[in-house]
PDB file of C-alpha atoms and ligand atoms in Angstrom:
ATOM      1  CA  MET A  37       8.738 -12.420  14.057  1.00 48.00           C
ATOM      2  CA  SER A  38      11.543 -11.562  11.647  1.00 60.00           C
ATOM      3  CA  ALA A  39      13.232  -8.135  11.751  1.00 74.00           C
ATOM      4  CA  HIS A  40      12.076  -6.781   8.441  1.00 93.00           C
ATOM      5  CA  LYS A  41       8.538  -5.639   7.792  1.00 98.00           C
ATOM      6  CA  VAL A  42       6.825  -6.484   4.523  1.00 98.00           C
ATOM      7  CA  ALA A  43       4.185  -4.449   2.699  1.00 99.00           C
ATOM      8  CA  VAL A  44       2.152  -5.250  -0.420  1.00 99.00           C
ATOM      9  CA  VAL A  45       1.345  -2.149  -2.502  1.00 99.00           C
ATOM     10  CA  THR A  46      -1.117  -2.344  -5.420  1.00 98.00           C
ATOM     11  CA  GLY A  47      -1.335   0.223  -8.218  1.00 98.00           C
ATOM     12  CA  ALA A  48       2.386   0.861  -7.717  1.00 98.00           C
ATOM     13  CA  GLY A  49       3.704   0.580 -11.266  1.00 98.00           C
ATOM     14  CA  ARG A  50       3.450   4.127 -12.563  1.00 96.00           C
ATOM     15  CA  PRO A  51       6.175   6.719 -11.812  1.00 97.00           C
ATOM     16  CA  GLY A  52       4.527   9.781 -10.270  1.00 97.00           C
ATOM     17  CA  SER A  53       1.598   7.827  -8.833  1.00 97.00           C
ATOM     18  CA  ILE A  54       0.574   7.513  -5.198  1.00 98.00           C
ATOM     19  CA  GLY A  55       1.483   3.809  -5.246  1.00 98.00           C
ATOM     20  CA  TRP A  56       4.955   4.496  -6.661  1.00 98.00           C
ATOM     21  CA  ALA A  57       5.608   7.213  -4.040  1.00 98.00           C
ATOM     22  CA  THR A  58       4.386   4.851  -1.313  1.00 98.00           C
ATOM     23  CA  VAL A  59       6.863   2.182  -2.419  1.00 98.00           C
ATOM     24  CA  GLN A  60       9.705   4.731  -2.287  1.00 98.00           C
ATOM     25  CA  ARG A  61       8.611   5.982   1.151  1.00 98.00           C
ATOM     26  CA  LEU A  62       8.372   2.462   2.590  1.00 98.00           C
ATOM     27  CA  LEU A  63      11.769   1.496   1.156  1.00 98.00           C
ATOM     28  CA  ALA A  64      13.276   4.592   2.792  1.00 98.00           C
ATOM     29  CA  GLY A  65      11.730   3.386   6.068  1.00 98.00           C
ATOM     30  CA  GLY A  66      13.407  -0.020   5.769  1.00 98.00           C
ATOM     31  CA  TRP A  67      10.397  -2.028   4.575  1.00 98.00           C
ATOM     32  CA  LYS A  68      10.509  -4.865   2.068  1.00 98.00           C
ATOM     33  CA  VAL A  69       7.876  -4.206  -0.570  1.00 98.00           C
ATOM     34  CA  VAL A  70       5.837  -6.319  -2.953  1.00 98.00           C
ATOM     35  CA  ALA A  71       4.975  -3.802  -5.667  1.00 98.00           C
ATOM     36  CA  SER A  72       2.198  -4.729  -8.037  1.00 98.00           C
ATOM     37  CA  ASP A  73       0.219  -3.283 -10.918  1.00 98.00           C
ATOM     38  CA  VAL A  74      -2.088  -4.649 -13.602  1.00 98.00           C
ATOM     39  CA  GLY A  75       0.761  -5.264 -16.061  1.00 94.00           C
ATOM     40  CA  ARG A  76      -1.411  -5.301 -19.220  1.00 96.00           C
ATOM     41  CA  PRO A  77      -4.204  -3.250 -20.793  1.00 95.00           C
ATOM     42  CA  LEU A  78      -7.602  -3.478 -19.105  1.00 95.00           C
ATOM     43  CA  GLU A  79      -9.758  -6.074 -20.920  1.00 93.00           C
ATOM     44  CA  SER A  80     -12.890  -3.919 -20.835  1.00 93.00           C
ATOM     45  CA  HIS A  81     -11.107  -0.621 -21.649  1.00 93.00           C
ATOM     46  CA  PRO A  82      -7.964  -1.465 -23.680  1.00 93.00           C
ATOM     47  CA  ASP A  83      -7.407   2.206 -24.633  1.00 91.00           C
ATOM     48  CA  TYR A  84      -7.124   3.439 -21.030  1.00 92.00           C
ATOM     49  CA  GLU A  85      -3.516   4.219 -20.121  1.00 93.00           C
ATOM     50  CA  VAL A  86      -2.548   1.924 -17.250  1.00 95.00           C
ATOM     51  CA  ALA A  87       1.025   1.680 -15.924  1.00 96.00           C
ATOM     52  CA  ALA A  88       3.612   0.440 -18.425  1.00 96.00           C
ATOM     53  CA  PRO A  89       4.710  -3.097 -17.421  1.00 96.00           C
ATOM     54  CA  GLU A  90       8.404  -2.198 -17.828  1.00 97.00           C
ATOM     55  CA  ASP A  91       8.152   0.517 -15.149  1.00 97.00           C
ATOM     56  CA  LEU A  92       6.865  -2.028 -12.628  1.00 97.00           C
ATOM     57  CA  LEU A  93       9.646  -4.471 -13.541  1.00 96.00           C
ATOM     58  CA  ARG A  94      12.210  -1.666 -13.130  1.00 96.00           C
ATOM     59  CA  LEU A  95      11.120  -1.222  -9.501  1.00 95.00           C
ATOM     60  CA  GLY A  96      12.131  -4.829  -8.923  1.00 94.00           C
ATOM     61  CA  THR A  97      15.384  -4.856 -10.886  1.00 96.00           C
ATOM     62  CA  GLU A  98      16.582  -1.582  -9.287  1.00 96.00           C
ATOM     63  CA  ASN A  99      15.894  -2.891  -5.759  1.00 95.00           C
ATOM     64  CA  PRO A 100      16.605  -6.622  -6.012  1.00 95.00           C
ATOM     65  CA  ASP A 101      16.918  -7.215  -2.250  1.00 97.00           C
ATOM     66  CA  SER A 102      13.931  -5.217  -1.140  1.00 98.00           C
ATOM     67  CA  VAL A 103      11.316  -5.175  -3.922  1.00 98.00           C
ATOM     68  CA  LEU A 104       9.420  -8.025  -5.537  1.00 98.00           C
ATOM     69  CA  ALA A 105       7.484  -6.787  -8.581  1.00 98.00           C
ATOM     70  CA  VAL A 106       4.374  -8.800  -9.424  1.00 98.00           C
ATOM     71  CA  ALA A 107       1.812  -8.170 -12.162  1.00 98.00           C
ATOM     72  CA  CYS A 108      -1.662  -8.520 -10.647  1.00 98.00           C
ATOM     73  CA  ASP A 109      -5.052  -7.374 -11.857  1.00 98.00           C
ATOM     74  CA  VAL A 110      -6.871  -6.602  -8.610  1.00 98.00           C
ATOM     75  CA  THR A 111     -10.181  -7.674 -10.167  1.00 98.00           C
ATOM     76  CA  SER A 112      -8.921 -11.254 -10.594  1.00 98.00           C
ATOM     77  CA  GLU A 113      -9.416 -13.374  -7.480  1.00 98.00           C
ATOM     78  CA  SER A 114      -6.806 -15.918  -8.585  1.00 98.00           C
ATOM     79  CA  GLU A 115      -4.197 -13.244  -9.363  1.00 98.00           C
ATOM     80  CA  VAL A 116      -4.765 -11.620  -5.969  1.00 98.00           C
ATOM     81  CA  VAL A 117      -4.312 -14.981  -4.204  1.00 98.00           C
ATOM     82  CA  ALA A 118      -1.136 -15.546  -6.251  1.00 98.00           C
ATOM     83  CA  LEU A 119       0.149 -12.052  -5.340  1.00 98.00           C
ATOM     84  CA  PHE A 120       0.052 -12.808  -1.611  1.00 98.00           C
ATOM     85  CA  ALA A 121       1.440 -16.318  -2.132  1.00 98.00           C
ATOM     86  CA  ALA A 122       4.399 -14.767  -3.999  1.00 98.00           C
ATOM     87  CA  ALA A 123       4.879 -12.222  -1.191  1.00 98.00           C
ATOM     88  CA  VAL A 124       4.990 -14.920   1.489  1.00 98.00           C
ATOM     89  CA  GLU A 125       7.266 -17.149  -0.621  1.00 98.00           C
ATOM     90  CA  ARG A 126       9.750 -14.287  -1.228  1.00 98.00           C
ATOM     91  CA  PHE A 127       9.749 -12.496   2.146  1.00 98.00           C
ATOM     92  CA  GLY A 128       8.213 -15.031   4.580  1.00 98.00           C
ATOM     93  CA  HIS A 129       5.271 -12.972   5.807  1.00 98.00           C
ATOM     94  CA  VAL A 130       3.093  -9.907   5.098  1.00 98.00           C
ATOM     95  CA  ASP A 131       2.654  -7.124   7.673  1.00 98.00           C
ATOM     96  CA  ALA A 132       0.838  -4.468   5.673  1.00 99.00           C
ATOM     97  CA  LEU A 133      -1.186  -3.703   2.572  1.00 99.00           C
ATOM     98  CA  VAL A 134      -1.536  -0.347   0.838  1.00 99.00           C
ATOM     99  CA  ASN A 135      -4.304  -0.598  -1.750  1.00 98.00           C
ATOM    100  CA  CYS A 136      -3.666   2.097  -4.385  1.00 98.00           C
ATOM    101  CA  ALA A 137      -5.018   0.567  -7.615  1.00 98.00           C
ATOM    102  CA  GLY A 138      -7.469   2.907  -9.261  1.00 97.00           C
ATOM    103  CA  LEU A 139      -8.450   4.635 -12.479  1.00 95.00           C
ATOM    104  CA  GLY A 140     -10.306   7.551 -13.996  1.00 91.00           C
ATOM    105  CA  ILE A 141     -12.775   6.169 -16.551  1.00 92.00           C
ATOM    106  CA  GLY A 142     -16.328   7.389 -17.200  1.00 90.00           C
ATOM    107  CA  LEU A 143     -15.770  10.959 -16.040  1.00 89.00           C
ATOM    108  CA  THR A 144     -18.988  12.126 -17.595  1.00 90.00           C
ATOM    109  CA  PRO A 145     -22.470  13.474 -16.875  1.00 93.00           C
ATOM    110  CA  VAL A 146     -24.516  10.708 -15.267  1.00 97.00           C
ATOM    111  CA  VAL A 147     -26.990  10.664 -18.157  1.00 98.00           C
ATOM    112  CA  ASP A 148     -24.097   9.633 -20.447  1.00 96.00           C
ATOM    113  CA  LEU A 149     -22.474   7.171 -18.040  1.00 97.00           C
ATOM    114  CA  THR A 150     -22.364   3.735 -19.667  1.00 97.00           C
ATOM    115  CA  LEU A 151     -22.863   0.494 -17.789  1.00 98.00           C
ATOM    116  CA  ASP A 152     -19.353  -0.599 -18.871  1.00 97.00           C
ATOM    117  CA  ASP A 153     -17.825   2.544 -17.371  1.00 96.00           C
ATOM    118  CA  TRP A 154     -19.851   2.170 -14.155  1.00 98.00           C
ATOM    119  CA  ARG A 155     -18.752  -1.469 -13.898  1.00 98.00           C
ATOM    120  CA  VAL A 156     -15.032  -0.879 -14.396  1.00 97.00           C
ATOM    121  CA  ASN A 157     -15.004   1.723 -11.596  1.00 98.00           C
ATOM    122  CA  LEU A 158     -16.789  -0.594  -9.178  1.00 98.00           C
ATOM    123  CA  ASP A 159     -14.756  -3.615 -10.343  1.00 98.00           C
ATOM    124  CA  VAL A 160     -11.326  -2.050  -9.859  1.00 98.00           C
ATOM    125  CA  MET A 161     -11.853   0.300  -6.922  1.00 98.00           C
ATOM    126  CA  ALA A 162     -14.535  -1.465  -4.837  1.00 98.00           C
ATOM    127  CA  THR A 163     -14.384  -5.175  -5.736  1.00 98.00           C
ATOM    128  CA  GLY A 164     -10.614  -5.013  -6.318  1.00 98.00           C
ATOM    129  CA  ALA A 165     -10.063  -3.290  -2.964  1.00 98.00           C
ATOM    130  CA  PHE A 166     -12.195  -5.975  -1.316  1.00 99.00           C
ATOM    131  CA  LEU A 167     -10.357  -8.894  -2.955  1.00 99.00           C
ATOM    132  CA  VAL A 168      -6.934  -7.558  -2.002  1.00 99.00           C
ATOM    133  CA  ALA A 169      -7.933  -6.539   1.531  1.00 99.00           C
ATOM    134  CA  ARG A 170      -9.646  -9.905   2.100  1.00 99.00           C
ATOM    135  CA  GLU A 171      -6.529 -11.796   1.034  1.00 99.00           C
ATOM    136  CA  ALA A 172      -4.356  -9.579   3.246  1.00 99.00           C
ATOM    137  CA  ALA A 173      -6.726 -10.281   6.147  1.00 99.00           C
ATOM    138  CA  ARG A 174      -6.559 -14.027   5.518  1.00 98.00           C
ATOM    139  CA  VAL A 175      -2.764 -14.067   5.452  1.00 98.00           C
ATOM    140  CA  MET A 176      -2.452 -11.768   8.486  1.00 98.00           C
ATOM    141  CA  SER A 177      -5.027 -13.747  10.499  1.00 98.00           C
ATOM    142  CA  ALA A 178      -3.158 -16.985   9.800  1.00 98.00           C
ATOM    143  CA  GLN A 179       0.174 -15.403  10.808  1.00 98.00           C
ATOM    144  CA  GLY A 180      -1.353 -14.316  14.128  1.00 98.00           C
ATOM    145  CA  HIS A 181       0.702 -11.172  14.752  1.00 97.00           C
ATOM    146  CA  GLY A 182      -1.680  -8.424  13.641  1.00 98.00           C
ATOM    147  CA  GLY A 183      -1.184  -6.220  10.614  1.00 98.00           C
ATOM    148  CA  ARG A 184      -2.101  -3.014   8.820  1.00 98.00           C
ATOM    149  CA  ILE A 185      -4.483  -2.513   5.889  1.00 99.00           C
ATOM    150  CA  VAL A 186      -4.792   0.884   4.190  1.00 99.00           C
ATOM    151  CA  THR A 187      -6.962   1.584   1.134  1.00 98.00           C
ATOM    152  CA  ILE A 188      -6.861   4.794  -0.863  1.00 98.00           C
ATOM    153  CA  SER A 189     -10.400   6.133  -1.085  1.00 98.00           C
ATOM    154  CA  SER A 190     -10.899   9.811  -2.054  1.00 98.00           C
ATOM    155  CA  GLN A 191     -12.538  13.041  -0.991  1.00 98.00           C
ATOM    156  CA  ALA A 192     -15.126  11.801  -3.509  1.00 98.00           C
ATOM    157  CA  GLY A 193     -15.645   8.904  -1.063  1.00 98.00           C
ATOM    158  CA  LYS A 194     -16.947  11.421   1.497  1.00 98.00           C
ATOM    159  CA  THR A 195     -18.856  13.875  -0.698  1.00 98.00           C
ATOM    160  CA  GLY A 196     -20.303  13.282  -4.178  1.00 97.00           C
ATOM    161  CA  MET A 197     -18.894  15.274  -7.080  1.00 93.00           C
ATOM    162  CA  PRO A 198     -20.228  16.123 -10.548  1.00 90.00           C
ATOM    163  CA  LEU A 199     -19.028  13.882 -13.424  1.00 91.00           C
ATOM    164  CA  LEU A 200     -17.726  11.366 -10.881  1.00 94.00           C
ATOM    165  CA  THR A 201     -20.821   9.244 -10.152  1.00 97.00           C
ATOM    166  CA  ALA A 202     -19.225   5.829 -10.633  1.00 97.00           C
ATOM    167  CA  TYR A 203     -15.852   6.831  -9.157  1.00 97.00           C
ATOM    168  CA  SER A 204     -17.504   8.376  -6.120  1.00 98.00           C
ATOM    169  CA  ALA A 205     -19.768   5.361  -5.575  1.00 98.00           C
ATOM    170  CA  ALA A 206     -16.717   3.077  -5.638  1.00 98.00           C
ATOM    171  CA  LYS A 207     -14.846   5.310  -3.186  1.00 98.00           C
ATOM    172  CA  PHE A 208     -17.834   5.458  -0.774  1.00 98.00           C
ATOM    173  CA  ALA A 209     -17.826   1.636  -0.913  1.00 98.00           C
ATOM    174  CA  VAL A 210     -14.190   1.615   0.190  1.00 98.00           C
ATOM    175  CA  ILE A 211     -15.115   3.428   3.405  1.00 98.00           C
ATOM    176  CA  GLY A 212     -17.857   0.903   4.264  1.00 98.00           C
ATOM    177  CA  LEU A 213     -15.416  -1.913   3.519  1.00 99.00           C
ATOM    178  CA  THR A 214     -12.822  -0.247   5.749  1.00 99.00           C
ATOM    179  CA  GLN A 215     -15.127   0.319   8.724  1.00 99.00           C
ATOM    180  CA  SER A 216     -16.628  -3.195   8.632  1.00 99.00           C
ATOM    181  CA  MET A 217     -13.246  -4.890   8.285  1.00 99.00           C
ATOM    182  CA  ALA A 218     -11.852  -2.711  11.085  1.00 99.00           C
ATOM    183  CA  MET A 219     -14.573  -3.898  13.458  1.00 98.00           C
ATOM    184  CA  GLU A 220     -14.065  -7.568  12.579  1.00 98.00           C
ATOM    185  CA  LEU A 221     -10.283  -7.569  12.513  1.00 98.00           C
ATOM    186  CA  GLY A 222      -9.582  -5.276  15.473  1.00 98.00           C
ATOM    187  CA  PRO A 223      -9.574  -8.141  17.984  1.00 98.00           C
ATOM    188  CA  LEU A 224      -6.805  -9.771  15.891  1.00 98.00           C
ATOM    189  CA  GLY A 225      -4.632  -6.656  16.116  1.00 98.00           C
ATOM    190  CA  ILE A 226      -5.186  -5.802  12.461  1.00 98.00           C
ATOM    191  CA  THR A 227      -5.944  -2.118  11.833  1.00 99.00           C
ATOM    192  CA  VAL A 228      -7.922  -1.155   8.731  1.00 99.00           C
ATOM    193  CA  ASN A 229      -7.985   2.445   7.539  1.00 99.00           C
ATOM    194  CA  ALA A 230      -8.684   4.502   4.436  1.00 99.00           C
ATOM    195  CA  ILE A 231      -7.033   7.654   3.146  1.00 99.00           C
ATOM    196  CA  CYS A 232      -9.163  10.222   1.323  1.00 98.00           C
ATOM    197  CA  PRO A 233      -6.842  12.278  -0.884  1.00 98.00           C
ATOM    198  CA  GLY A 234      -7.931  15.586  -2.350  1.00 97.00           C
ATOM    199  CA  THR A 235      -6.595  16.734  -5.706  1.00 94.00           C
ATOM    200  CA  ILE A 236      -3.207  15.099  -6.018  1.00 95.00           C
ATOM    201  CA  GLU A 237      -0.850  15.844  -8.894  1.00 93.00           C
ATOM    202  CA  THR A 238      -0.502  12.342 -10.431  1.00 92.00           C
ATOM    203  CA  PRO A 239      -0.867  10.791 -13.909  1.00 88.00           C
ATOM    204  CA  LEU A 240      -4.503   9.931 -13.064  1.00 87.00           C
ATOM    205  CA  LEU A 241      -5.452  13.541 -13.664  1.00 84.00           C
ATOM    206  CA  HIS A 242      -3.624  13.713 -16.976  1.00 81.00           C
ATOM    207  CA  VAL A 243      -4.276  10.395 -18.746  1.00 78.00           C
ATOM    208  CA  LYS A 244      -6.232  10.679 -21.985  1.00 76.00           C
ATOM    209  CA  GLY A 245      -9.744  11.851 -21.090  1.00 69.00           C
ATOM    210  CA  GLY A 246      -8.612  12.438 -17.488  1.00 75.00           C
ATOM    211  CA  LEU A 247     -10.194  14.591 -14.830  1.00 78.00           C
ATOM    212  CA  TYR A 248      -8.546  17.919 -15.655  1.00 80.00           C
ATOM    213  CA  GLU A 249      -9.447  17.659 -19.316  1.00 82.00           C
ATOM    214  CA  LYS A 250     -13.066  16.813 -18.547  1.00 81.00           C
ATOM    215  CA  TYR A 251     -13.627  19.480 -15.895  1.00 82.00           C
ATOM    216  CA  ALA A 252     -11.887  22.159 -17.937  1.00 86.00           C
ATOM    217  CA  ALA A 253     -13.971  21.269 -21.007  1.00 85.00           C
ATOM    218  CA  SER A 254     -17.210  21.318 -18.999  1.00 82.00           C
ATOM    219  CA  ALA A 255     -16.303  24.773 -17.661  1.00 84.00           C
ATOM    220  CA  GLY A 256     -15.246  25.959 -21.136  1.00 90.00           C
ATOM    221  CA  ILE A 257     -11.728  26.938 -19.965  1.00 89.00           C
ATOM    222  CA  SER A 258      -8.168  25.672 -20.485  1.00 89.00           C
ATOM    223  CA  VAL A 259      -6.663  22.980 -18.260  1.00 84.00           C
ATOM    224  CA  GLU A 260      -4.231  25.597 -16.890  1.00 86.00           C
ATOM    225  CA  ASP A 261      -7.071  27.966 -15.947  1.00 90.00           C
ATOM    226  CA  TYR A 262      -9.015  25.088 -14.418  1.00 86.00           C
ATOM    227  CA  GLN A 263      -6.021  24.153 -12.252  1.00 84.00           C
ATOM    228  CA  LYS A 264      -5.810  27.750 -11.011  1.00 87.00           C
ATOM    229  CA  ARG A 265      -9.545  27.802 -10.325  1.00 89.00           C
ATOM    230  CA  ILE A 266      -9.584  24.714  -8.099  1.00 90.00           C
ATOM    231  CA  LEU A 267      -6.906  26.217  -5.840  1.00 93.00           C
ATOM    232  CA  LYS A 268      -9.583  28.608  -4.540  1.00 93.00           C
ATOM    233  CA  PHE A 269     -11.390  25.620  -3.013  1.00 93.00           C
ATOM    234  CA  ILE A 270      -8.291  24.329  -1.214  1.00 96.00           C
ATOM    235  CA  PRO A 271      -7.596  26.269   2.012  1.00 97.00           C
ATOM    236  CA  LEU A 272      -3.875  25.422   1.871  1.00 98.00           C
ATOM    237  CA  ARG A 273      -3.817  26.775  -1.734  1.00 96.00           C
ATOM    238  CA  ARG A 274      -1.827  23.988  -3.329  1.00 95.00           C
ATOM    239  CA  LEU A 275      -2.460  20.639  -4.939  1.00 94.00           C
ATOM    240  CA  GLY A 276      -1.340  17.570  -3.038  1.00 97.00           C
ATOM    241  CA  SER A 277       1.704  15.544  -4.056  1.00 98.00           C
ATOM    242  CA  PRO A 278       1.896  11.743  -4.188  1.00 98.00           C
ATOM    243  CA  GLU A 279       4.432  12.073  -1.362  1.00 98.00           C
ATOM    244  CA  ASP A 280       1.777  13.742   0.846  1.00 98.00           C
ATOM    245  CA  ILE A 281      -0.313  10.568   0.546  1.00 98.00           C
ATOM    246  CA  ALA A 282       2.684   8.235   0.874  1.00 98.00           C
ATOM    247  CA  GLU A 283       3.589   9.946   4.187  1.00 98.00           C
ATOM    248  CA  SER A 284       0.067   9.417   5.506  1.00 98.00           C
ATOM    249  CA  ALA A 285       0.147   5.763   4.468  1.00 99.00           C
ATOM    250  CA  ALA A 286       3.542   5.293   6.156  1.00 98.00           C
ATOM    251  CA  PHE A 287       2.114   6.897   9.312  1.00 98.00           C
ATOM    252  CA  LEU A 288      -0.885   4.528   9.337  1.00 98.00           C
ATOM    253  CA  LEU A 289       1.552   1.610   8.960  1.00 98.00           C
ATOM    254  CA  SER A 290       3.759   2.849  11.811  1.00 98.00           C
ATOM    255  CA  ASP A 291       3.670   2.064  15.547  1.00 97.00           C
ATOM    256  CA  ALA A 292       2.542   5.670  16.108  1.00 98.00           C
ATOM    257  CA  ALA A 293      -0.824   4.738  14.555  1.00 98.00           C
ATOM    258  CA  SER A 294      -1.397   1.551  16.552  1.00 98.00           C
ATOM    259  CA  PHE A 295      -4.631   2.872  18.154  1.00 98.00           C
ATOM    260  CA  ILE A 296      -6.166   4.150  14.886  1.00 98.00           C
ATOM    261  CA  THR A 297      -8.600   1.901  13.030  1.00 99.00           C
ATOM    262  CA  GLY A 298     -11.765   2.360  10.946  1.00 99.00           C
ATOM    263  CA  GLU A 299     -10.565   5.867  10.056  1.00 98.00           C
ATOM    264  CA  ALA A 300     -11.001   7.607   6.697  1.00 98.00           C
ATOM    265  CA  LEU A 301      -8.269  10.232   6.860  1.00 98.00           C
ATOM    266  CA  ASN A 302      -8.695  13.364   4.740  1.00 98.00           C
ATOM    267  CA  VAL A 303      -5.454  14.506   3.103  1.00 98.00           C
ATOM    268  CA  THR A 304      -6.911  17.315   1.031  1.00 98.00           C
ATOM    269  CA  GLY A 305      -5.322  20.592   2.100  1.00 98.00           C
ATOM    270  CA  GLY A 306      -8.613  21.296   3.856  1.00 98.00           C
ATOM    271  CA  GLN A 307     -10.870  20.821   0.819  1.00 97.00           C
ATOM    272  CA  GLU A 308     -12.766  18.001   2.594  1.00 97.00           C
ATOM    273  CA  MET A 309     -13.353  18.328   6.346  1.00 97.00           C
ATOM    274  CA  HIS A 310     -15.863  15.669   7.357  1.00 96.00           C
TER     275      HIS A 310
HETATM  276  N1  NAD B 675      -4.754  11.704  -8.011  1.00 64.98           N
HETATM  277  C1  NAD B 675      -5.762  12.115  -7.290  1.00 64.98           C
HETATM  278  O1  NAD B 675      -6.128  13.308  -7.298  1.00 64.98           O
HETATM  279  C2  NAD B 675      -6.507  11.150  -6.411  1.00 64.98           C
HETATM  280  C3  NAD B 675      -7.439  11.677  -5.519  1.00 64.98           C
HETATM  281  C4  NAD B 675      -8.139  10.816  -4.699  1.00 64.98           C
HETATM  282  C5  NAD B 675      -7.915   9.452  -4.766  1.00 64.98           C
HETATM  283  N2  NAD B 675      -7.010   8.955  -5.650  1.00 64.98           N
HETATM  284  C6  NAD B 675      -6.829   7.508  -5.677  1.00 64.98           C
HETATM  285  O2  NAD B 675      -5.490   7.181  -5.426  1.00 64.98           O
HETATM  286  C7  NAD B 675      -5.171   5.908  -6.009  1.00 64.98           C
HETATM  287  C8  NAD B 675      -3.905   6.047  -6.833  1.00 64.98           C
HETATM  288  O3  NAD B 675      -4.178   6.919  -7.912  1.00 64.98           O
HETATM  289  P1  NAD B 675      -3.078   7.831  -8.636  1.00 64.98           P
HETATM  290  O4  NAD B 675      -3.581   9.217  -8.589  1.00 64.98           O
HETATM  291  O5  NAD B 675      -1.734   7.495  -8.139  1.00 64.98           O
HETATM  292  O6  NAD B 675      -3.311   7.343 -10.151  1.00 64.98           O
HETATM  293  P2  NAD B 675      -2.464   6.456 -11.176  1.00 64.98           P
HETATM  294  O7  NAD B 675      -3.377   6.254 -12.326  1.00 64.98           O
HETATM  295  O8  NAD B 675      -1.159   7.075 -11.463  1.00 64.98           O
HETATM  296  O9  NAD B 675      -2.228   5.098 -10.380  1.00 64.98           O
HETATM  297  C9  NAD B 675      -3.186   4.088 -10.327  1.00 64.98           C
HETATM  298  C10 NAD B 675      -2.532   2.782 -10.698  1.00 64.98           C
HETATM  299  O10 NAD B 675      -3.523   1.737 -10.614  1.00 64.98           O
HETATM  300  C11 NAD B 675      -3.252   0.819 -11.667  1.00 64.98           C
HETATM  301  N3  NAD B 675      -4.425   0.002 -11.994  1.00 64.98           N
HETATM  302  C12 NAD B 675      -5.502   0.326 -12.740  1.00 64.98           C
HETATM  303  N4  NAD B 675      -6.322  -0.724 -12.869  1.00 64.98           N
HETATM  304  C13 NAD B 675      -5.749  -1.744 -12.177  1.00 64.98           C
HETATM  305  C14 NAD B 675      -6.115  -3.103 -11.946  1.00 64.98           C
HETATM  306  N5  NAD B 675      -7.251  -3.628 -12.456  1.00 64.98           N
HETATM  307  N6  NAD B 675      -5.286  -3.862 -11.200  1.00 64.98           N
HETATM  308  C15 NAD B 675      -4.142  -3.345 -10.670  1.00 64.98           C
HETATM  309  N7  NAD B 675      -3.738  -2.076 -10.878  1.00 64.98           N
HETATM  310  C16 NAD B 675      -4.544  -1.291 -11.615  1.00 64.98           C
HETATM  311  C17 NAD B 675      -2.820   1.709 -12.848  1.00 64.98           C
HETATM  312  O11 NAD B 675      -2.091   0.963 -13.810  1.00 64.98           O
HETATM  313  C18 NAD B 675      -1.976   2.770 -12.128  1.00 64.98           C
HETATM  314  O12 NAD B 675      -0.612   2.409 -12.087  1.00 64.98           O
HETATM  315  C19 NAD B 675      -6.391   5.522  -6.841  1.00 64.98           C
HETATM  316  O13 NAD B 675      -7.182   4.609  -6.122  1.00 64.98           O
HETATM  317  C20 NAD B 675      -7.118   6.842  -7.011  1.00 64.98           C
HETATM  318  O14 NAD B 675      -8.492   6.645  -7.221  1.00 64.98           O
HETATM  319  C21 NAD B 675      -6.287   9.773  -6.474  1.00 64.98           C
END
């Protein structure tokens, strides 16, 4: 096997996001990284603010030897296949996947949740996670030297939350996907884990119609007061940073985590404990 390790990271194109921080953390650890993001507005929800394509490209141009930037909509089977083909063509092999693509659409009472909003959550965060993890598993199985797959679920993948029906359902699906893949792929030396972040200070919470805005409005208070209020539910009394999640992902990709698989690791400051 060659000296450098190669990771594919999805949902990596937005500065301040968990995917972006994960790319930076892996680069600091000497990894080569294939950074990807959707690269264009979502067909079903063109007004939702996804990562700007130029930010993703910048990751590649600023790190020409160690980053390949590839636009890939994780809901497109052909684009996901092409993503891994590009990774193998550029760096020779793939050792790890960190699945970060996600969104915050349809944050609404369940009686108002539209079928389109339900579908986009399941499409991107459950079906998309499956397509990318399946392709990683195919490539890693063929290579024959094991591998690491990590998908970002959520504390809402462990416990349901108001206004988050579709999001939570998609994140629960990620944990079933993770456990089943872990059992099948363990004998091949491929570990499969999920991370369940708590409230992490990223653009997801702030995009138009994002989580803060919705929760604050439903409580009849300002976003600032809402942010203060949620700290009471976090034993460590702070919000998480994207770097907190990037560190956990780097750990699950490291040799130190070689006996951990099928895990759904809470990184929530104690807000979620099961
Ligand atoms: N921020 C939090 O509090 C929090 C908590 C728990 C879980 N998460 C999860 O962490 C992951 C990263 O979220 P984040 O907080 O960094 O948000 P973010 O919105 O900054 O990053 C998500 C990225 O996914 C990309 N994306 C959206 N649809 C895509 C598609 N179809 N194909 C490829 N990429 C697509 C977006 O363009 C964006 O760059 C998500 O899965 C999210 O659900 C976040």
